[in-house]
mmCIF file of C-alpha atoms in Angstrom:
data_model
loop_
_atom_site.group_PDB
_atom_site.id
_atom_site.type_symbol
_atom_site.label_atom_id
_atom_site.label_comp_id
_atom_site.label_asym_id
_atom_site.label_seq_id
_atom_site.Cartn_x
_atom_site.Cartn_y
_atom_site.Cartn_z
ATOM 1 C CA MET Q 7 68.053 147.931 186.096
ATOM 2 C CA SER Q 8 69.571 151.132 184.774
ATOM 3 C CA ALA Q 9 71.962 150.594 181.864
ATOM 4 C CA HIS Q 10 73.797 152.967 179.557
ATOM 5 C CA SER Q 11 74.088 152.005 175.894
ATOM 6 C CA GLU Q 12 77.777 151.050 176.118
ATOM 7 C CA GLU Q 13 77.017 148.657 179.013
ATOM 8 C CA ALA Q 14 74.550 146.434 177.139
ATOM 9 C CA PRO Q 15 77.122 144.018 175.602
ATOM 10 C CA GLN Q 16 78.677 143.398 179.033
ATOM 11 C CA LEU Q 17 75.246 142.871 180.600
ATOM 12 C CA ILE Q 18 74.518 140.197 177.978
ATOM 13 C CA GLU Q 19 77.863 138.550 178.691
ATOM 14 C CA ASP Q 20 77.153 138.617 182.441
ATOM 15 C CA GLY Q 21 73.781 136.959 181.914
ATOM 16 C CA LEU Q 22 71.729 139.989 182.954
ATOM 17 C CA MET Q 23 70.261 140.328 179.479
ATOM 18 C CA GLU Q 24 69.061 137.634 177.101
ATOM 19 C CA ALA Q 25 70.723 137.082 173.704
ATOM 20 C CA PRO Q 26 69.331 139.689 171.320
ATOM 21 C CA THR Q 27 66.375 139.268 169.010
ATOM 22 C CA VAL Q 28 67.242 140.542 165.516
ATOM 23 C CA LEU Q 29 64.618 142.130 163.243
ATOM 24 C CA VAL Q 30 65.033 143.583 159.740
ATOM 25 C CA ALA Q 31 62.954 146.590 158.725
ATOM 26 C CA GLY Q 32 60.888 146.147 155.575
ATOM 27 C CA ALA Q 33 59.864 148.819 153.087
ATOM 28 C CA ASP Q 34 56.768 149.649 155.126
ATOM 29 C CA ALA Q 35 58.975 150.712 158.060
ATOM 30 C CA ALA Q 36 60.166 153.846 156.260
ATOM 31 C CA GLY Q 37 59.485 156.956 158.330
ATOM 32 C CA GLN Q 38 58.044 155.115 161.327
ATOM 33 C CA ARG Q 39 59.262 155.933 164.822
ATOM 34 C CA LEU Q 40 61.593 153.294 166.241
ATOM 35 C CA ASP Q 41 59.427 152.661 169.332
ATOM 36 C CA GLN Q 42 56.233 152.319 167.267
ATOM 37 C CA TRP Q 43 57.769 149.948 164.724
ATOM 38 C CA LEU Q 44 59.491 147.842 167.358
ATOM 39 C CA ALA Q 45 56.353 147.500 169.516
ATOM 40 C CA ALA Q 46 54.365 146.327 166.485
ATOM 41 C CA SER Q 47 57.126 143.962 165.365
ATOM 42 C CA LEU Q 48 57.653 142.305 168.739
ATOM 43 C CA GLY Q 49 54.012 141.245 169.071
ATOM 44 C CA PRO Q 50 51.001 141.884 171.306
ATOM 45 C CA ASP Q 51 52.759 140.999 174.565
ATOM 46 C CA MET Q 52 55.154 143.957 174.252
ATOM 47 C CA SER Q 53 53.720 147.382 175.033
ATOM 48 C CA ARG Q 54 55.080 150.584 173.543
ATOM 49 C CA SER Q 55 56.036 151.918 176.987
ATOM 50 C CA ARG Q 56 58.025 148.733 177.621
ATOM 51 C CA VAL Q 57 59.831 149.173 174.272
ATOM 52 C CA GLN Q 58 60.659 152.782 175.131
ATOM 53 C CA MET Q 59 62.184 151.649 178.419
ATOM 54 C CA LEU Q 60 64.321 149.044 176.618
ATOM 55 C CA ILE Q 61 65.594 151.694 174.198
ATOM 56 C CA ARG Q 62 66.555 154.017 177.060
ATOM 57 C CA GLN Q 63 68.284 151.131 178.864
ATOM 58 C CA GLY Q 64 70.574 150.571 175.886
ATOM 59 C CA ALA Q 65 69.064 147.217 174.950
ATOM 60 C CA VAL Q 66 68.356 148.223 171.317
ATOM 61 C CA SER Q 67 70.909 148.536 168.528
ATOM 62 C CA ILE Q 68 70.548 149.429 164.836
ATOM 63 C CA ASN Q 69 73.121 148.012 162.425
ATOM 64 C CA GLY Q 70 75.262 147.116 165.422
ATOM 65 C CA LYS Q 71 75.235 150.576 167.022
ATOM 66 C CA PRO Q 72 73.265 151.214 170.279
ATOM 67 C CA VAL Q 73 70.483 153.798 170.032
ATOM 68 C CA ASP Q 74 68.699 155.640 172.808
ATOM 69 C CA GLU Q 75 66.279 157.867 170.865
ATOM 70 C CA THR Q 76 62.739 156.478 170.855
ATOM 71 C CA LYS Q 77 61.560 158.847 168.097
ATOM 72 C CA ARG Q 78 64.327 157.959 165.661
ATOM 73 C CA LYS Q 79 62.911 157.422 162.146
ATOM 74 C CA MET Q 80 63.313 153.986 160.602
ATOM 75 C CA LEU Q 81 64.853 153.200 157.217
ATOM 76 C CA PRO Q 82 64.106 150.095 155.113
ATOM 77 C CA GLY Q 83 66.691 147.336 155.455
ATOM 78 C CA GLU Q 84 67.973 148.397 158.870
ATOM 79 C CA SER Q 85 68.852 145.543 161.235
ATOM 80 C CA VAL Q 86 67.479 146.090 164.718
ATOM 81 C CA SER Q 87 68.610 143.914 167.638
ATOM 82 C CA VAL Q 88 66.863 143.845 171.013
ATOM 83 C CA ALA Q 89 68.407 142.318 174.143
ATOM 84 C CA MET Q 90 65.659 141.662 176.685
ATOM 85 C CA PRO Q 91 66.742 142.177 180.314
ATOM 86 C CA GLU Q 92 66.265 139.269 182.659
ATOM 87 C CA PRO Q 93 63.465 140.060 185.131
ATOM 88 C CA GLU Q 94 64.842 141.882 188.157
ATOM 89 C CA PRO Q 95 63.962 140.797 191.671
ATOM 90 C CA ALA Q 96 60.907 142.685 192.881
ATOM 91 C CA GLU Q 97 61.553 145.380 195.466
ATOM 92 C CA PRO Q 98 58.927 143.882 197.798
ATOM 93 C CA GLN Q 99 60.133 140.650 199.348
ATOM 94 C CA GLY Q 100 58.190 137.419 199.323
ATOM 95 C CA GLU Q 101 56.446 136.508 202.568
ATOM 96 C CA ASN Q 102 54.869 133.208 203.531
ATOM 97 C CA ILE Q 103 51.297 134.494 203.888
ATOM 98 C CA ALA Q 104 48.469 132.001 203.395
ATOM 99 C CA LEU Q 105 46.429 132.515 200.227
ATOM 100 C CA ASP Q 106 43.030 131.135 199.232
ATOM 101 C CA VAL Q 107 43.842 130.261 195.614
ATOM 102 C CA LEU Q 108 40.796 129.688 193.402
ATOM 103 C CA TYR Q 109 42.763 129.076 190.182
ATOM 104 C CA GLU Q 110 46.313 129.355 188.878
ATOM 105 C CA ASP Q 111 48.150 128.746 185.613
ATOM 106 C CA ASP Q 112 51.269 130.098 183.900
ATOM 107 C CA ALA Q 113 49.587 133.399 182.984
ATOM 108 C CA LEU Q 114 47.552 134.388 186.036
ATOM 109 C CA ILE Q 115 46.339 133.569 189.514
ATOM 110 C CA VAL Q 116 42.866 134.092 190.995
ATOM 111 C CA ILE Q 117 42.541 134.437 194.762
ATOM 112 C CA ASN Q 118 39.841 135.031 197.352
ATOM 113 C CA LYS Q 119 41.274 137.996 199.271
ATOM 114 C CA PRO Q 120 40.418 138.110 202.969
ATOM 115 C CA ALA Q 121 39.355 141.323 204.680
ATOM 116 C CA GLY Q 122 42.284 143.057 206.342
ATOM 117 C CA LEU Q 123 44.839 142.247 203.629
ATOM 118 C CA VAL Q 124 46.323 145.264 201.830
ATOM 119 C CA VAL Q 125 46.814 144.610 198.112
ATOM 120 C CA HIS Q 126 49.996 146.558 197.359
ATOM 121 C CA PRO Q 127 52.901 147.814 199.498
ATOM 122 C CA GLY Q 128 52.699 151.504 200.293
ATOM 123 C CA ALA Q 129 53.036 154.067 203.044
ATOM 124 C CA GLY Q 130 52.440 152.317 206.347
ATOM 125 C CA ASN Q 131 52.089 148.901 204.665
ATOM 126 C CA TRP Q 132 55.461 147.932 203.219
ATOM 127 C CA THR Q 133 55.129 144.303 204.308
ATOM 128 C CA GLY Q 134 52.343 141.811 204.883
ATOM 129 C CA THR Q 135 50.540 142.640 201.623
ATOM 130 C CA LEU Q 136 49.012 140.540 198.877
ATOM 131 C CA VAL Q 137 51.966 141.381 196.627
ATOM 132 C CA ASN Q 138 54.396 140.044 199.244
ATOM 133 C CA ALA Q 139 52.315 136.869 199.520
ATOM 134 C CA LEU Q 140 52.175 136.390 195.741
ATOM 135 C CA ILE Q 141 55.923 136.851 195.281
ATOM 136 C CA HIS Q 142 56.479 134.041 197.782
ATOM 137 C CA HIS Q 143 53.707 131.812 196.413
ATOM 138 C CA CYS Q 144 54.440 132.200 192.693
ATOM 139 C CA GLY Q 145 58.234 132.235 192.896
ATOM 140 C CA GLU Q 146 59.957 131.574 189.592
ATOM 141 C CA SER Q 147 56.635 131.308 187.732
ATOM 142 C CA LEU Q 148 56.546 135.130 187.655
ATOM 143 C CA SER Q 149 58.067 135.838 184.229
ATOM 144 C CA GLY Q 150 58.296 139.567 184.856
ATOM 145 C CA ILE Q 151 55.964 142.567 184.624
ATOM 146 C CA GLY Q 152 57.724 145.459 182.905
ATOM 147 C CA GLY Q 153 61.046 143.668 183.323
ATOM 148 C CA VAL Q 154 60.595 143.156 187.074
ATOM 149 C CA ARG Q 155 59.755 139.806 188.634
ATOM 150 C CA ARG Q 156 56.535 140.810 190.371
ATOM 151 C CA PRO Q 157 52.794 140.125 190.195
ATOM 152 C CA GLY Q 158 50.792 142.382 187.889
ATOM 153 C CA ILE Q 159 47.967 144.056 189.806
ATOM 154 C CA VAL Q 160 45.193 144.931 187.331
ATOM 155 C CA HIS Q 161 42.472 145.839 189.848
ATOM 156 C CA ARG Q 162 42.264 146.277 193.589
ATOM 157 C CA LEU Q 163 40.007 145.677 196.531
ATOM 158 C CA ASP Q 164 40.093 147.953 199.563
ATOM 159 C CA LYS Q 165 41.954 146.566 202.568
ATOM 160 C CA GLU Q 166 38.746 145.711 204.427
ATOM 161 C CA THR Q 167 36.842 144.436 201.375
ATOM 162 C CA SER Q 168 37.005 140.704 200.769
ATOM 163 C CA GLY Q 169 36.520 138.686 197.605
ATOM 164 C CA VAL Q 170 37.736 137.562 194.191
ATOM 165 C CA MET Q 171 40.787 139.115 192.538
ATOM 166 C CA VAL Q 172 42.801 138.177 189.448
ATOM 167 C CA VAL Q 173 46.514 138.957 189.216
ATOM 168 C CA ALA Q 174 48.732 138.636 186.129
ATOM 169 C CA LYS Q 175 51.971 136.641 186.174
ATOM 170 C CA THR Q 176 53.287 137.659 182.728
ATOM 171 C CA ASP Q 177 53.627 140.861 180.716
ATOM 172 C CA ARG Q 178 51.199 139.547 178.112
ATOM 173 C CA ALA Q 179 48.513 138.712 180.681
ATOM 174 C CA HIS Q 180 49.069 142.007 182.465
ATOM 175 C CA LYS Q 181 48.594 143.999 179.271
ATOM 176 C CA ALA Q 182 45.442 142.123 178.210
ATOM 177 C CA LEU Q 183 43.782 142.165 181.630
ATOM 178 C CA SER Q 184 44.700 145.816 182.232
ATOM 179 C CA GLU Q 185 43.035 146.776 178.960
ATOM 180 C CA ALA Q 186 39.906 144.781 179.858
ATOM 181 C CA PHE Q 187 39.598 146.481 183.248
ATOM 182 C CA ALA Q 188 40.429 149.902 181.771
ATOM 183 C CA ASP Q 189 37.481 149.801 179.367
ATOM 184 C CA HIS Q 190 35.272 148.098 181.988
ATOM 185 C CA GLY Q 191 34.780 145.056 179.790
ATOM 186 C CA LEU Q 192 33.145 146.937 176.916
ATOM 187 C CA THR Q 193 35.310 145.113 174.363
ATOM 188 C CA GLY Q 194 35.363 141.723 176.079
ATOM 189 C CA ASP Q 195 33.957 139.528 178.786
ATOM 190 C CA LEU Q 196 34.332 141.203 182.168
ATOM 191 C CA GLU Q 197 31.823 140.924 184.994
ATOM 192 C CA ARG Q 198 32.212 142.124 188.578
ATOM 193 C CA ALA Q 199 29.578 141.753 191.277
ATOM 194 C CA TYR Q 200 29.676 142.608 194.965
ATOM 195 C CA LEU Q 201 27.391 141.948 197.915
ATOM 196 C CA ALA Q 202 26.896 144.845 200.325
ATOM 197 C CA LEU Q 203 24.968 144.930 203.583
ATOM 198 C CA VAL Q 204 23.557 148.463 203.709
ATOM 199 C CA TRP Q 205 21.446 150.558 206.042
ATOM 200 C CA GLY Q 206 17.797 150.954 205.067
ATOM 201 C CA ILE Q 207 15.781 149.537 202.194
ATOM 202 C CA PRO Q 208 15.949 151.198 198.752
ATOM 203 C CA GLN Q 209 12.543 152.266 197.400
ATOM 204 C CA ARG Q 210 13.091 150.330 194.180
ATOM 205 C CA PRO Q 211 14.278 146.706 193.950
ATOM 206 C CA THR Q 212 16.778 147.656 191.242
ATOM 207 C CA GLY Q 213 18.448 150.868 190.201
ATOM 208 C CA THR Q 214 21.473 152.618 188.760
ATOM 209 C CA VAL Q 215 23.646 155.267 190.363
ATOM 210 C CA ASP Q 216 25.224 157.380 187.635
ATOM 211 C CA ALA Q 217 27.217 160.039 189.487
ATOM 212 C CA PRO Q 218 30.790 161.224 188.835
ATOM 213 C CA LEU Q 219 33.360 160.788 191.588
ATOM 214 C CA GLY Q 220 36.227 163.025 192.634
ATOM 215 C CA ARG Q 221 38.234 163.878 195.711
ATOM 216 C CA ALA Q 222 36.358 164.870 198.865
ATOM 217 C CA ALA Q 223 37.182 168.048 200.757
ATOM 218 C CA ASP Q 224 39.708 166.208 202.939
ATOM 219 C CA ARG Q 225 41.599 165.141 199.762
ATOM 220 C CA VAL Q 226 41.706 161.553 201.049
ATOM 221 C CA ARG Q 227 38.209 160.175 200.622
ATOM 222 C CA ARG Q 228 36.075 160.244 197.463
ATOM 223 C CA ALA Q 229 32.780 162.048 196.902
ATOM 224 C CA VAL Q 230 30.109 162.612 194.267
ATOM 225 C CA VAL Q 231 31.153 165.827 192.501
ATOM 226 C CA PRO Q 232 29.770 168.066 189.722
ATOM 227 C CA GLU Q 233 30.313 166.587 186.268
ATOM 228 C CA GLY Q 234 32.341 169.537 185.021
ATOM 229 C CA ARG Q 235 34.893 169.525 187.826
ATOM 230 C CA ASP Q 236 38.503 168.866 186.802
ATOM 231 C CA ASP Q 237 38.834 165.702 188.874
ATOM 232 C CA ALA Q 238 35.354 164.329 188.080
ATOM 233 C CA ARG Q 239 35.439 160.754 186.801
ATOM 234 C CA HIS Q 240 32.498 158.966 185.175
ATOM 235 C CA ALA Q 241 31.144 156.341 187.589
ATOM 236 C CA VAL Q 242 28.153 153.987 187.223
ATOM 237 C CA THR Q 243 26.948 151.347 189.684
ATOM 238 C CA HIS Q 244 23.956 149.057 189.123
ATOM 239 C CA PHE Q 245 22.293 147.610 192.213
ATOM 240 C CA ALA Q 246 19.630 145.015 192.995
ATOM 241 C CA VAL Q 247 18.114 144.320 196.405
ATOM 242 C CA LYS Q 248 18.539 140.626 197.272
ATOM 243 C CA GLU Q 249 17.089 140.601 200.810
ATOM 244 C CA ARG Q 250 15.223 143.081 203.038
ATOM 245 C CA PHE Q 251 15.586 143.026 206.802
ATOM 246 C CA GLY Q 252 13.068 144.432 209.262
ATOM 247 C CA GLU Q 253 10.716 145.955 206.682
ATOM 248 C CA LYS Q 254 7.542 144.735 208.451
ATOM 249 C CA GLN Q 255 8.332 146.426 211.762
ATOM 250 C CA GLN Q 256 8.927 150.028 212.780
ATOM 251 C CA GLU Q 257 10.689 149.601 216.107
ATOM 252 C CA PHE Q 258 14.160 148.804 214.799
ATOM 253 C CA ALA Q 259 16.450 150.098 212.059
ATOM 254 C CA THR Q 260 16.127 148.318 208.713
ATOM 255 C CA ALA Q 261 18.812 147.001 206.367
ATOM 256 C CA SER Q 262 19.241 145.289 202.999
ATOM 257 C CA LEU Q 263 21.581 142.867 201.298
ATOM 258 C CA VAL Q 264 22.293 144.475 197.923
ATOM 259 C CA GLU Q 265 24.153 143.174 194.901
ATOM 260 C CA CYS Q 266 26.197 145.863 193.150
ATOM 261 C CA ARG Q 267 27.598 145.466 189.645
ATOM 262 C CA LEU Q 268 30.242 147.837 188.375
ATOM 263 C CA GLU Q 269 30.069 149.492 184.993
ATOM 264 C CA THR Q 270 33.128 151.543 185.968
ATOM 265 C CA GLY Q 271 35.759 150.864 188.588
ATOM 266 C CA ARG Q 272 36.572 153.986 190.590
ATOM 267 C CA THR Q 273 38.196 154.092 194.017
ATOM 268 C CA HIS Q 274 35.577 153.421 196.742
ATOM 269 C CA GLN Q 275 32.867 153.555 194.061
ATOM 270 C CA ILE Q 276 30.270 151.272 195.653
ATOM 271 C CA ARG Q 277 30.810 152.737 199.108
ATOM 272 C CA VAL Q 278 30.394 156.327 197.894
ATOM 273 C CA HIS Q 279 27.469 155.599 195.564
ATOM 274 C CA MET Q 280 25.464 153.677 198.170
ATOM 275 C CA ALA Q 281 26.036 156.445 200.731
ATOM 276 C CA HIS Q 282 25.024 158.986 198.092
ATOM 277 C CA ILE Q 283 21.573 157.402 197.722
ATOM 278 C CA GLY Q 284 21.125 157.179 201.482
ATOM 279 C CA HIS Q 285 22.096 153.538 202.002
ATOM 280 C CA PRO Q 286 25.726 153.422 203.183
ATOM 281 C CA VAL Q 287 27.477 150.111 203.715
ATOM 282 C CA ILE Q 288 27.163 148.956 207.319
ATOM 283 C CA GLY Q 289 30.469 149.269 209.154
ATOM 284 C CA ASP Q 290 31.945 151.735 206.652
ATOM 285 C CA PRO Q 291 34.220 154.027 208.711
ATOM 286 C CA ASP Q 292 34.589 156.614 205.939
ATOM 287 C CA TYR Q 293 31.164 156.967 204.333
ATOM 288 C CA GLY Q 294 28.746 155.578 206.934
ATOM 289 C CA GLN Q 295 29.573 157.687 209.968
ATOM 290 C CA ALA Q 296 26.275 159.603 209.809
ATOM 291 C CA PHE Q 297 24.392 156.326 210.245
ATOM 292 C CA ARG Q 298 26.298 155.003 213.279
ATOM 293 C CA THR Q 299 23.454 155.977 215.607
ATOM 294 C CA LYS Q 300 21.200 153.519 213.797
ATOM 295 C CA THR Q 301 23.069 150.775 215.620
ATOM 296 C CA ASN Q 302 21.393 151.916 218.836
ATOM 297 C CA ARG Q 303 18.023 151.167 217.207
ATOM 298 C CA LEU Q 304 18.789 147.462 216.982
ATOM 299 C CA PRO Q 305 17.900 144.719 219.473
ATOM 300 C CA GLU Q 306 20.522 142.671 221.260
ATOM 301 C CA PRO Q 307 22.540 140.688 220.353
ATOM 302 C CA LEU Q 308 22.442 142.318 216.879
ATOM 303 C CA LYS Q 309 23.390 145.702 218.313
ATOM 304 C CA SER Q 310 26.571 144.234 219.790
ATOM 305 C CA GLN Q 311 27.299 142.362 216.542
ATOM 306 C CA VAL Q 312 27.174 145.564 214.497
ATOM 307 C CA LYS Q 313 29.305 147.486 216.995
ATOM 308 C CA ALA Q 314 31.894 144.716 216.959
ATOM 309 C CA PHE Q 315 31.977 144.508 213.163
ATOM 310 C CA SER Q 316 35.170 146.418 212.411
ATOM 311 C CA ARG Q 317 34.987 146.842 208.628
ATOM 312 C CA GLN Q 318 32.634 147.698 205.784
ATOM 313 C CA ALA Q 319 30.280 144.794 205.011
ATOM 314 C CA LEU Q 320 31.318 144.555 201.363
ATOM 315 C CA HIS Q 321 32.384 141.417 199.491
ATOM 316 C CA ALA Q 322 33.390 140.863 195.850
ATOM 317 C CA TRP Q 323 31.562 137.585 195.279
ATOM 318 C CA LEU Q 324 31.857 137.285 191.479
ATOM 319 C CA LEU Q 325 34.527 137.939 188.858
ATOM 320 C CA ALA Q 326 34.359 136.812 185.231
ATOM 321 C CA PHE Q 327 36.899 137.663 182.533
ATOM 322 C CA ARG Q 328 38.363 136.424 179.255
ATOM 323 C CA HIS Q 329 41.605 134.519 179.693
ATOM 324 C CA PRO Q 330 44.406 136.439 177.899
ATOM 325 C CA ASP Q 331 45.885 133.275 176.359
ATOM 326 C CA THR Q 332 42.999 130.839 175.776
ATOM 327 C CA HIS Q 333 40.399 133.608 175.221
ATOM 328 C CA LEU Q 334 37.892 131.475 177.128
ATOM 329 C CA THR Q 335 35.582 133.218 179.577
ATOM 330 C CA MET Q 336 36.424 132.245 183.150
ATOM 331 C CA ARG Q 337 34.031 132.741 186.064
ATOM 332 C CA PHE Q 338 34.905 132.651 189.751
ATOM 333 C CA GLU Q 339 32.737 132.987 192.845
ATOM 334 C CA ALA Q 340 33.670 133.385 196.500
ATOM 335 C CA PRO Q 341 31.162 132.782 199.309
ATOM 336 C CA ILE Q 342 30.518 135.547 201.835
ATOM 337 C CA PRO Q 343 33.139 135.277 204.593
ATOM 338 C CA ARG Q 344 32.028 134.040 207.986
ATOM 339 C CA ASP Q 345 32.057 137.402 209.792
ATOM 340 C CA MET Q 346 29.804 139.014 207.200
ATOM 341 C CA GLU Q 347 27.561 135.932 206.950
ATOM 342 C CA GLU Q 348 27.034 135.996 210.724
ATOM 343 C CA LEU Q 349 26.144 139.686 210.553
ATOM 344 C CA VAL Q 350 23.636 139.066 207.748
ATOM 345 C CA GLY Q 351 22.213 136.211 209.813
ATOM 346 C CA GLY Q 352 21.677 138.570 212.711
ATOM 347 C CA PHE Q 353 19.693 140.959 210.513
ATOM 348 C CA ARG Q 354 17.585 138.083 209.203
ATOM 349 C CA LYS Q 355 16.170 137.695 212.705
ATOM 350 C CA LEU Q 356 14.670 141.217 212.747
#
């Protein structure tokens, strides 16, 4: 919604904005910026950026007069009214796409995302996404993220990566979960673990890849880059070998089932880090191309299985986080999907 200050009263009358909340500035408000004071006064479920948007939309008045300047200095005793816009319909439309729901309440929903499902609409994928599915599934229970009735995506899985995801349904949950994922759980309970089927067997049963990531030369993929580069982002992945395949023979290519735990959450992090240490994820079309010939060093029918496997063998099997409302730690697990389990089973026969 785009509203000029003089339109706000009519929007309230038309039912497009809620009746205003009225706050009175105390002595401690003197000299504070309007957006800072209002964000603090409205509580933890209202971010400063959201307050700034409301001010610019004409939803905030002081002593009965609309204001549109976020930096305006407050005076003690001023009466500030805020009319909250009703959540707008989301631009993406709801679609009846089946979801594997692991948990749902008024604040959030946890799903087991299948491989092949894009998380968010974008170029080339404007429909058929997880967001479209959630809009249809959640319906009126979406109270609005940033004033728009839509699910709040706080983390993502690549299209061809399966596994557990949590999505916020309210502004409050979105803010709390976004902060938890932004600091990688350092200030709360956040745990993310993946299972990856990779080429080869790491020399050590456990290890850590601490290597910054940035854009690759093609500007599309990611790559390990020098720490001082402008686009370098701190990235740490801890791994542990769970199973080794083919280590007692020399005729065929070897592989491992590895658990990866994220200390940071960069785009394609596990895929790039495992390729960086010489153990790319099997089936990875972007970072495992150099290892495609290893498929020819496998016996049948495993060779055909690997060639037919059309995605990276990566699955987010565990997600734990602190609930934004109850503050209880919640833990969710998703079993390896059938296609990946069958592929692992084939390697177990080496």
